[in-house]
Short mmCIF file of C-alpha atoms in Angstrom, two decimals:
data_model
loop_
_atom_site.label_atom_id
_atom_site.label_comp_id
_atom_site.label_asym_id
_atom_site.label_seq_id
_atom_site.Cartn_x
_atom_site.Cartn_y
_atom_site.Cartn_z
CA ARG Q 1 78.94 59.85 114.98
CA VAL Q 2 76.77 60.56 118.66
CA THR Q 3 75.06 63.82 119.40
CA ALA Q 4 72.56 64.39 121.82
CA PRO Q 5 70.51 67.38 123.02
CA LEU Q 6 71.15 69.53 126.01
CA LEU Q 7 68.97 72.46 127.77
CA SER Q 8 66.41 74.13 125.04
CA GLN Q 9 68.40 74.46 121.67
CA SER Q 10 71.76 72.81 122.40
CA ARG Q 11 73.58 69.74 122.72
CA VAL Q 12 76.81 68.10 122.77
CA GLY Q 13 78.65 65.58 120.11
CA PHE Q 14 81.06 63.18 120.12
CA ILE Q 15 83.23 61.93 117.78
CA ALA Q 16 85.57 58.54 117.16
CA THR Q 17 87.11 57.02 114.31
CA ASN Q 18 89.57 53.90 114.26
CA GLY Q 19 90.99 52.37 110.86
CA ASP Q 20 93.49 53.59 107.03
CA PRO Q 21 90.48 52.89 104.06
CA THR Q 22 94.08 52.24 102.78
CA GLY Q 23 95.49 49.96 105.99
CA ARG Q 24 98.69 51.59 105.46
CA THR Q 25 99.15 52.61 108.37
CA GLU Q 26 97.35 52.98 111.90
CA ASN Q 27 95.07 55.30 112.28
CA SER Q 28 91.87 56.88 114.81
CA LEU Q 29 90.56 60.36 115.72
CA ALA Q 30 88.84 61.07 118.76
CA GLY Q 31 86.80 64.43 120.08
CA GLY Q 32 84.38 66.56 121.43
CA ASP Q 33 82.34 69.37 119.86
CA PHE Q 34 79.14 71.97 121.80
CA GLN Q 35 76.44 74.20 120.43
CA TYR Q 36 75.08 77.01 123.12
CA ARG Q 37 71.78 78.15 120.53
CA THR Q 38 69.34 80.93 121.74
CA ASP Q 39 66.23 82.48 120.89
CA SER Q 40 66.02 85.25 123.33
CA LEU Q 41 69.21 87.25 123.74
CA PHE Q 42 68.99 90.56 123.95
CA GLY Q 43 64.55 90.32 124.56
CA GLY Q 44 64.26 87.61 121.37
CA LYS Q 45 67.62 88.45 119.17
CA ALA Q 46 69.24 85.24 118.03
CA PHE Q 47 72.19 83.55 119.58
CA GLN Q 48 75.24 80.62 118.65
CA THR Q 49 78.34 79.39 119.58
CA ASP Q 50 80.09 76.89 118.75
CA ALA Q 51 83.53 74.88 119.46
CA TYR Q 52 84.90 71.19 118.94
CA TYR Q 53 88.18 69.82 119.92
CA GLN Q 54 89.02 66.89 117.55
CA ARG Q 55 92.80 65.10 118.80
CA SER Q 56 94.54 62.43 115.94
CA PHE Q 57 96.36 59.71 116.53
CA SER Q 58 99.20 57.67 113.66
CA SER Q 59 101.54 55.63 113.62
CA THR Q 60 103.79 57.27 111.44
CA ALA Q 61 102.53 60.79 111.45
CA GLY Q 62 101.83 60.87 115.56
CA GLN Q 63 99.48 62.78 117.50
CA ASP Q 64 98.11 66.43 116.81
CA ALA Q 65 95.52 68.51 117.15
CA SER Q 66 92.53 70.17 115.38
CA TYR Q 67 90.11 73.09 117.34
CA GLY Q 68 88.19 76.49 116.32
CA ALA Q 69 85.63 78.41 118.15
CA GLY Q 70 82.45 80.17 116.04
CA VAL Q 71 80.48 82.97 117.79
CA TYR Q 72 77.12 83.85 114.95
CA PHE Q 73 74.51 86.35 115.95
CA PRO Q 74 72.27 86.07 112.31
CA ASN Q 75 69.87 89.52 113.58
CA GLU Q 76 68.68 92.33 112.53
CA PRO Q 77 70.15 95.45 111.75
CA PHE Q 78 73.69 95.22 113.14
CA GLY Q 79 75.07 91.08 112.45
CA VAL Q 80 78.32 88.86 113.13
CA ASP Q 81 79.29 86.29 112.01
CA ALA Q 82 82.96 85.30 113.76
CA ASN Q 83 84.47 81.68 112.97
CA PHE Q 84 88.45 80.51 114.34
CA LYS Q 85 90.20 77.36 113.67
CA THR Q 86 93.59 75.83 114.80
CA VAL Q 87 95.05 72.30 112.14
CA GLY Q 88 98.13 71.57 113.58
CA GLN Q 89 101.11 70.14 111.52
CA ASN Q 90 100.43 66.44 112.45
CA PHE Q 91 97.08 66.28 112.34
CA ALA Q 92 96.27 63.72 110.12
CA PRO Q 93 92.55 61.63 110.12
CA ALA Q 94 92.98 58.97 107.57
CA LEU Q 95 88.54 58.22 107.91
CA GLY Q 96 88.10 61.87 106.58
CA PHE Q 97 90.67 64.74 105.11
CA VAL Q 98 92.79 67.93 105.52
CA ASN Q 99 93.13 70.69 103.42
CA ARG Q 100 95.51 72.67 104.72
CA PRO Q 101 97.66 71.40 107.77
CA ALA Q 102 99.86 73.97 110.12
CA VAL Q 103 97.54 76.59 109.45
CA ARG Q 104 95.33 78.81 111.95
CA ILE Q 105 92.10 80.65 110.32
CA TYR Q 106 90.34 84.03 111.26
CA ASP Q 107 86.56 84.07 109.13
CA GLY Q 108 84.25 87.45 110.64
CA THR Q 109 81.51 89.07 108.93
CA LEU Q 110 80.22 91.32 109.63
CA ARG Q 111 76.71 93.02 108.57
CA TYR Q 112 74.33 95.95 108.93
CA VAL Q 113 70.97 96.50 107.43
CA TRP Q 114 67.73 99.07 106.57
CA ARG Q 115 64.58 97.34 106.14
CA TYR Q 116 62.46 100.12 104.66
CA ARG Q 117 59.11 99.28 105.67
CA GLY Q 118 55.87 100.91 104.47
CA GLY Q 119 54.60 102.13 101.31
CA GLY Q 120 55.99 105.07 99.24
CA ASN Q 121 59.29 103.55 99.50
CA PHE Q 122 62.32 102.80 96.54
CA PHE Q 123 64.13 100.54 98.11
CA ARG Q 124 63.30 97.99 100.43
CA THR Q 125 67.04 96.67 102.09
CA ILE Q 126 70.38 98.13 102.64
CA VAL Q 127 73.21 95.45 103.08
CA LEU Q 128 75.83 97.02 103.94
CA ASP Q 129 78.38 93.99 105.19
CA THR Q 130 82.34 93.25 104.89
CA ILE Q 131 83.93 89.67 105.42
CA ASN Q 132 87.59 89.30 106.49
CA ILE Q 133 89.57 85.28 106.22
CA VAL Q 134 93.15 85.28 107.29
CA THR Q 135 95.53 82.60 107.42
CA THR Q 136 98.48 82.32 108.80
CA ASN Q 137 101.35 79.93 110.33
CA LEU Q 138 101.20 78.22 113.29
CA ASP Q 139 104.09 80.85 113.87
CA GLY Q 140 101.63 83.67 112.88
CA ARG Q 141 103.10 84.30 109.85
CA ILE Q 142 99.79 85.58 107.72
CA ASP Q 143 100.21 83.29 104.98
CA THR Q 144 96.76 84.66 102.66
CA ARG Q 145 94.68 87.57 103.59
CA ASN Q 146 90.99 87.99 102.17
CA GLN Q 147 88.88 91.46 102.48
CA THR Q 148 85.97 92.24 101.26
CA LEU Q 149 83.51 95.26 101.73
CA GLN Q 150 80.09 95.01 99.24
CA VAL Q 151 76.52 97.02 98.98
CA GLN Q 152 73.57 95.54 98.04
CA PHE Q 153 70.58 98.07 97.16
CA THR Q 154 67.74 95.90 96.02
CA THR Q 155 64.07 97.50 95.63
CA THR Q 156 60.85 96.90 96.53
CA THR Q 157 59.77 96.02 92.62
CA ASP Q 158 63.02 92.96 93.56
CA HIS Q 159 65.93 95.24 91.20
CA ALA Q 160 69.19 94.11 93.38
CA LEU Q 161 71.83 96.14 92.65
CA TYR Q 162 75.35 94.50 94.65
CA ALA Q 163 78.91 96.22 94.32
CA THR Q 164 81.80 94.45 96.09
CA VAL Q 165 85.83 96.09 96.39
CA ARG Q 166 88.69 92.90 97.64
CA ASN Q 167 91.45 92.67 98.95
CA ASN Q 168 93.84 89.65 98.44
CA PHE Q 169 97.40 88.88 99.29
CA ASP Q 170 98.67 85.51 98.84
CA ARG Q 171 102.27 84.24 100.57
CA LEU Q 172 103.67 82.22 97.67
CA LEU Q 173 106.42 80.36 99.57
CA ARG Q 174 108.37 77.78 96.63
CA PRO Q 175 107.61 78.69 92.45
CA PHE Q 176 105.07 76.77 90.49
CA THR Q 177 104.28 77.20 86.48
CA LEU Q 178 101.03 77.85 85.18
CA PRO Q 179 100.01 75.96 82.02
CA GLY Q 180 101.80 77.66 78.38
CA ASN Q 181 104.80 77.92 81.13
CA VAL Q 182 104.24 80.71 82.66
CA ASN Q 183 105.88 80.85 86.54
CA ILE Q 184 104.99 82.53 89.30
CA PRO Q 185 108.46 83.75 91.49
CA GLU Q 186 107.63 82.26 95.75
CA GLY Q 187 107.67 86.00 96.96
CA ALA Q 188 104.27 88.10 98.47
CA TYR Q 189 101.60 89.49 96.13
CA THR Q 190 98.88 91.72 96.81
CA TRP Q 191 95.92 92.57 94.58
CA ASN Q 192 92.81 94.88 94.81
CA SER Q 193 89.70 93.87 92.34
CA PHE Q 194 85.83 95.91 91.84
CA ASN Q 195 83.05 94.33 90.03
CA THR Q 196 79.62 94.99 90.61
CA HIS Q 197 76.47 92.61 88.97
CA PHE Q 198 72.39 94.10 88.29
CA GLN Q 199 69.54 92.41 88.50
CA ILE Q 200 66.50 93.34 86.27
CA SER Q 201 63.00 91.39 88.46
CA ARG Q 202 62.64 88.16 87.91
CA SER Q 203 59.67 88.72 88.34
CA ARG Q 204 59.01 90.58 85.01
CA PRO Q 205 58.59 89.69 81.68
CA VAL Q 206 61.65 90.36 80.82
CA SER Q 207 64.55 90.04 82.99
CA PHE Q 208 68.66 89.99 82.70
CA HIS Q 209 71.39 90.21 84.63
CA MET Q 210 74.51 91.72 84.46
CA ASP Q 211 78.37 91.43 85.49
CA THR Q 212 81.44 94.61 85.40
CA ASP Q 213 84.38 93.82 87.18
#
């Protein structure tokens, strides 16, 4: 793995591996990545984008690639993160691992922050964000989806309240059995959940937190 600075805050990198710890295959990987970063966008806003491409070569699995890109705008009051990644069916680096091949993953977060300054305010910040993660197969069929909407209240005395709503979808392509011989058949499943988190400031002599689901 080799990296080198580029421009004022950016960098470029290259990676290459060769070998299989098990000794069962001939395996190698080559790839590159690029990160662009600036803190002067729109008059002083931070911005970052990343991209990578890797290709594995295996004597048993053949050749295949993994690639992706991300955009990050971590600012106030508005912030956004967006990522995309593809992992090929036969992407198989022996000096590493692949959690789930043959997928495309889309990950996005939108955030808005109200920050209260000056005396006399009860709240220090109110943060509203939504997180969305979608995983498909290489043909575009949605296999999992996780959508989250959360609001966070923080007071000037460091008390905090979070409220979170989630919608989840999961497609089981084959049945499986849970402990206790509970069989879960294949199919598409959707469910919702709601939870809250309340925290008394840790600066107090007595502090506690409470969670509800």
